[in-house]
PDB file of C-alpha atoms in Angstrom:
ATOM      1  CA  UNK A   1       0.000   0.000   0.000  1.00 64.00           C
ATOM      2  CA  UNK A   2       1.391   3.632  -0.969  1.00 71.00           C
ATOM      3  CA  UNK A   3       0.836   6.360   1.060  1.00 73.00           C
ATOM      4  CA  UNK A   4       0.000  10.429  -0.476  1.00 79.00           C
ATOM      5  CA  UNK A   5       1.546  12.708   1.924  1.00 73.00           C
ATOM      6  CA  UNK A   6      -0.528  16.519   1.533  1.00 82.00           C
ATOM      7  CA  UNK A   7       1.314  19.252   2.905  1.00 82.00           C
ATOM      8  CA  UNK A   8       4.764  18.524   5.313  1.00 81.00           C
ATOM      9  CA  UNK A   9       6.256  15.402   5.066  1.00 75.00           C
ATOM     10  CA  UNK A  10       6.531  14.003   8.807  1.00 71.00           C
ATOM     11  CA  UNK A  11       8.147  10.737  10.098  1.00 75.00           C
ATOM     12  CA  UNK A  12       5.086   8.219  10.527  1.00 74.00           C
ATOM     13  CA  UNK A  13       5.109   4.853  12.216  1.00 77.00           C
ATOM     14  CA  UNK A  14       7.401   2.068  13.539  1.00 85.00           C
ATOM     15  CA  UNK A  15      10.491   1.711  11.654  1.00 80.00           C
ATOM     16  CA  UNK A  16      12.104  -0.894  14.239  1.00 84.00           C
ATOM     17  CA  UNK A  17      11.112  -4.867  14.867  1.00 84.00           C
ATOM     18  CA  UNK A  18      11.765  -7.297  17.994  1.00 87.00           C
ATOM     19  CA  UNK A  19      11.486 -10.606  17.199  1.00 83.00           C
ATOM     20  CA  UNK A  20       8.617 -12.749  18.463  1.00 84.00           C
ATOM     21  CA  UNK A  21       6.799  -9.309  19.474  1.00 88.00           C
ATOM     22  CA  UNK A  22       4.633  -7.206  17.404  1.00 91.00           C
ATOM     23  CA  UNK A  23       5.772  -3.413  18.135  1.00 92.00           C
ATOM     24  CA  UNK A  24       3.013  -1.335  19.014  1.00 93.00           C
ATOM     25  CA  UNK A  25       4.698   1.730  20.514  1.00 94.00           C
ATOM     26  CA  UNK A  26       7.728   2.640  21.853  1.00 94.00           C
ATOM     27  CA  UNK A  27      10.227   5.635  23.531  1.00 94.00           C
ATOM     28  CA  UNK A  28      13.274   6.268  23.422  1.00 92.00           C
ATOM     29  CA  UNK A  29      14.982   9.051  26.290  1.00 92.00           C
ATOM     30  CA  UNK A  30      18.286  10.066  26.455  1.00 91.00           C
ATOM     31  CA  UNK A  31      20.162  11.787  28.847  1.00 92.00           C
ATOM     32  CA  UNK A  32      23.777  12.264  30.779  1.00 92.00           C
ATOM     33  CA  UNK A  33      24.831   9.769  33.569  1.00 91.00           C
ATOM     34  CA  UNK A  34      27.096  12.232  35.188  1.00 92.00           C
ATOM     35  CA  UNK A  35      25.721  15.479  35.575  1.00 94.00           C
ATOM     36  CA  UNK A  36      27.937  17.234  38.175  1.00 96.00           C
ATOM     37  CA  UNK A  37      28.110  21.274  39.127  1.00 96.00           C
ATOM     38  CA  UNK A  38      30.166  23.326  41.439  1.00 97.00           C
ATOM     39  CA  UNK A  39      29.323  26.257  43.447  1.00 97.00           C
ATOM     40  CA  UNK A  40      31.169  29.098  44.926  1.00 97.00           C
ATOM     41  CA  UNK A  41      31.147  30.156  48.380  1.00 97.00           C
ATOM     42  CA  UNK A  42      28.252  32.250  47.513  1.00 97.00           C
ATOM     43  CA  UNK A  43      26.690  29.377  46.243  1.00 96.00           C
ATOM     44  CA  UNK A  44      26.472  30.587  42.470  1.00 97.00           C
ATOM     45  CA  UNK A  45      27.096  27.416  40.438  1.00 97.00           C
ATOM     46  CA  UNK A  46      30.412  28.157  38.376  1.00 97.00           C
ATOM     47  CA  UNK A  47      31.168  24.594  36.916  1.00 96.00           C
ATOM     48  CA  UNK A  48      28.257  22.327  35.106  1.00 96.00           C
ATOM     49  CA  UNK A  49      29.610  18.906  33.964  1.00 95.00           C
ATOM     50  CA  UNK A  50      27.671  16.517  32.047  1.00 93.00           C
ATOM     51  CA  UNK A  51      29.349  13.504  30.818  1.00 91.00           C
ATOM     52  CA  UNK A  52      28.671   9.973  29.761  1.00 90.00           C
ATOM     53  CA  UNK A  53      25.879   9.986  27.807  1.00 91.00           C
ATOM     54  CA  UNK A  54      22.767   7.221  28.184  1.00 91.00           C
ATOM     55  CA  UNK A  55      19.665   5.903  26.499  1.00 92.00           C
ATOM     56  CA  UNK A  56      16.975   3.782  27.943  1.00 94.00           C
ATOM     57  CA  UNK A  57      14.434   2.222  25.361  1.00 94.00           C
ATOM     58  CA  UNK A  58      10.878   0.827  26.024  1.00 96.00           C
ATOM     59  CA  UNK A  59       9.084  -1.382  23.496  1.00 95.00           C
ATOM     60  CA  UNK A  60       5.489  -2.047  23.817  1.00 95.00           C
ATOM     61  CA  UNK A  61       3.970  -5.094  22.049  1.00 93.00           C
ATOM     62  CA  UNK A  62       1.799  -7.749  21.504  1.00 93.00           C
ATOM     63  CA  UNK A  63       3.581 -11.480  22.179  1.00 90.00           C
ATOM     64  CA  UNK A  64       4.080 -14.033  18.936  1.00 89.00           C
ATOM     65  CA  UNK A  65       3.636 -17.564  19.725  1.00 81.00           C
ATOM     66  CA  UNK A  66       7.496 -18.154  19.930  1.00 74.00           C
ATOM     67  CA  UNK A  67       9.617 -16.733  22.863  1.00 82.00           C
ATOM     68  CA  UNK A  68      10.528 -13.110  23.277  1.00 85.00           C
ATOM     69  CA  UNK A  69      14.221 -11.675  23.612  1.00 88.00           C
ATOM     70  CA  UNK A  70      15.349 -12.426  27.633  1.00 92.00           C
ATOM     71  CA  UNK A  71      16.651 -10.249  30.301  1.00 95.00           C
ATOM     72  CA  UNK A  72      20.432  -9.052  29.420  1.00 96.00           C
ATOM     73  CA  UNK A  73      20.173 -10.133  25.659  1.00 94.00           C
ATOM     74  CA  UNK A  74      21.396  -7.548  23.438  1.00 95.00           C
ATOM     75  CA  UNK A  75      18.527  -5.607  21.083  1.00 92.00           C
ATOM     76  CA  UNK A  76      19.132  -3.572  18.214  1.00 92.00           C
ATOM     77  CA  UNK A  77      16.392  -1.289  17.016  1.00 92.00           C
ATOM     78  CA  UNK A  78      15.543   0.979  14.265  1.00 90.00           C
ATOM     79  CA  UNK A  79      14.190   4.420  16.026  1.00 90.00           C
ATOM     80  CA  UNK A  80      12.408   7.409  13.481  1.00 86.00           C
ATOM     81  CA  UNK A  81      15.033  10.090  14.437  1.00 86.00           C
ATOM     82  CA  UNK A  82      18.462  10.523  15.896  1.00 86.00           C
ATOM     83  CA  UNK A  83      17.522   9.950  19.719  1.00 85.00           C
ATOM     84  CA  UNK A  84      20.048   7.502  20.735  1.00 84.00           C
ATOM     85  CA  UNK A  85      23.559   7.890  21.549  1.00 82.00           C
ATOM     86  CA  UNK A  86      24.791   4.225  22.234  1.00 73.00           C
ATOM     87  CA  UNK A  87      28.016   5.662  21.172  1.00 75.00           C
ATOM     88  CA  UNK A  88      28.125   8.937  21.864  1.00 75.00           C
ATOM     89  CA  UNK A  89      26.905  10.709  18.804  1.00 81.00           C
ATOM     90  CA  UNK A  90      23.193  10.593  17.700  1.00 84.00           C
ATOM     91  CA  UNK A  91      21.970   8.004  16.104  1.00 86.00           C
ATOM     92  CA  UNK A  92      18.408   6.175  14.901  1.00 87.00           C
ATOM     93  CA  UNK A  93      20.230   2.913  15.330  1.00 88.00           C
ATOM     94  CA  UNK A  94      19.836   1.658  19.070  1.00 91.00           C
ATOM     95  CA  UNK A  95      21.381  -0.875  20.192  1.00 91.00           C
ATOM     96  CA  UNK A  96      21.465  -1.478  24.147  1.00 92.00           C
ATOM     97  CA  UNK A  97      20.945  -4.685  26.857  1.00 95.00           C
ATOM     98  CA  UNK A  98      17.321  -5.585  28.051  1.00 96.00           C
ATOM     99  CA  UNK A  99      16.868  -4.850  32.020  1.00 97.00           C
ATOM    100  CA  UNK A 100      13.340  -5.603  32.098  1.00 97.00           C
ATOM    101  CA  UNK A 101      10.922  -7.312  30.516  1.00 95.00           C
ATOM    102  CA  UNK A 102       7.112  -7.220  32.173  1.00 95.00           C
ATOM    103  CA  UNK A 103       3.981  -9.095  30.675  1.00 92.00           C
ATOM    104  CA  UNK A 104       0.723  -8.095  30.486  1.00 93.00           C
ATOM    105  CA  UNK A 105      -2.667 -10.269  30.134  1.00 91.00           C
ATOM    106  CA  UNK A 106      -6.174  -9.302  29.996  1.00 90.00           C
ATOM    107  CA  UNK A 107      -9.264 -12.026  30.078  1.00 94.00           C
ATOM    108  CA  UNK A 108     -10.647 -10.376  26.469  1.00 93.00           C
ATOM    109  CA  UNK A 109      -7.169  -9.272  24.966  1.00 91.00           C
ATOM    110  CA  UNK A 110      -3.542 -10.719  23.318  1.00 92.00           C
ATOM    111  CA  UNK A 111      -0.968 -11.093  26.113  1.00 91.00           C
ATOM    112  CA  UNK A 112       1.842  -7.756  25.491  1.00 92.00           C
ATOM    113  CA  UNK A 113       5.125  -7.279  26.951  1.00 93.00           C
ATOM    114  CA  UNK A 114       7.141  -4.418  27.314  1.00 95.00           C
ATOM    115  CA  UNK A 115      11.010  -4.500  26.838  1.00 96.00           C
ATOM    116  CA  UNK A 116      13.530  -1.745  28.808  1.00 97.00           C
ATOM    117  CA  UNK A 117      16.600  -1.467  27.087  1.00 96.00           C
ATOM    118  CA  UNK A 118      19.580   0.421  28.223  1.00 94.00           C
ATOM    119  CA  UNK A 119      22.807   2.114  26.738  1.00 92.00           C
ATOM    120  CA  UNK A 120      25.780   4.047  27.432  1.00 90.00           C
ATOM    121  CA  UNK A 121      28.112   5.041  25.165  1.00 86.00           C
ATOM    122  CA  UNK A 122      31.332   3.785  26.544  1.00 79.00           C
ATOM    123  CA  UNK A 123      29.598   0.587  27.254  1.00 71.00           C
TER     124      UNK A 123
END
């Protein structure tokens, strides 16, 4: 199926897979694991250093019949924009270890699990 785009072109959709899950949502946040300021004796804040940057990923989807990844597996994954920095720069290619895995079931819906990942870029 083709798509017509009217008016600004915008980035739509998933562009990542997990295997055995089908990806419904997910978020990607990144941030510094060191962020470290100084004061003076006044208690102005002269020195702001941020350092070792980090990016935790969430996947949200609905369980195949065959297994999902496991806890500290390794997951790559396709993100719409430069939100990552696994590596230091900015990147839409994430790749990171699973910390947590939780499962969901309902008594009228598909059984969905949602994947943490986690990165750092000397790591």
């Amino acid at each position: 199926m083709s798509s017509v785009t009217v008016g600004t072109a915008l980035i739509y959709g998933i562009a990542g897979d997990v295997s055995a899950l089908v990806v419904q949502s997910y978020s990607c946040d990144s941030a510094f694991n060191l962020d470290v300021t100084a004061q003076d004796k006044e208690g102005i804040t002269i020195t702001h250093r941020l350092d070792d940057r980090m990016s935790d990923l969430t996947v949200d989807g609905i369980v195949e019949t065959s297994g999902i990844p496991q806890l500290g597996d390794e997951l790559s994954f396709t993100l719409g924009s430069a939100s990552s920095y696994p590596a230091g720069t900015a990147t839409a290619s994430y790749i990171g270890t699973i910390i947590k895995v939780a499962e969901k079931g309902s008594s009228k819906g598909f059984v969905t699990v949602s994947i943490t990942v986690k990165a750092y870029e000397g790591a």
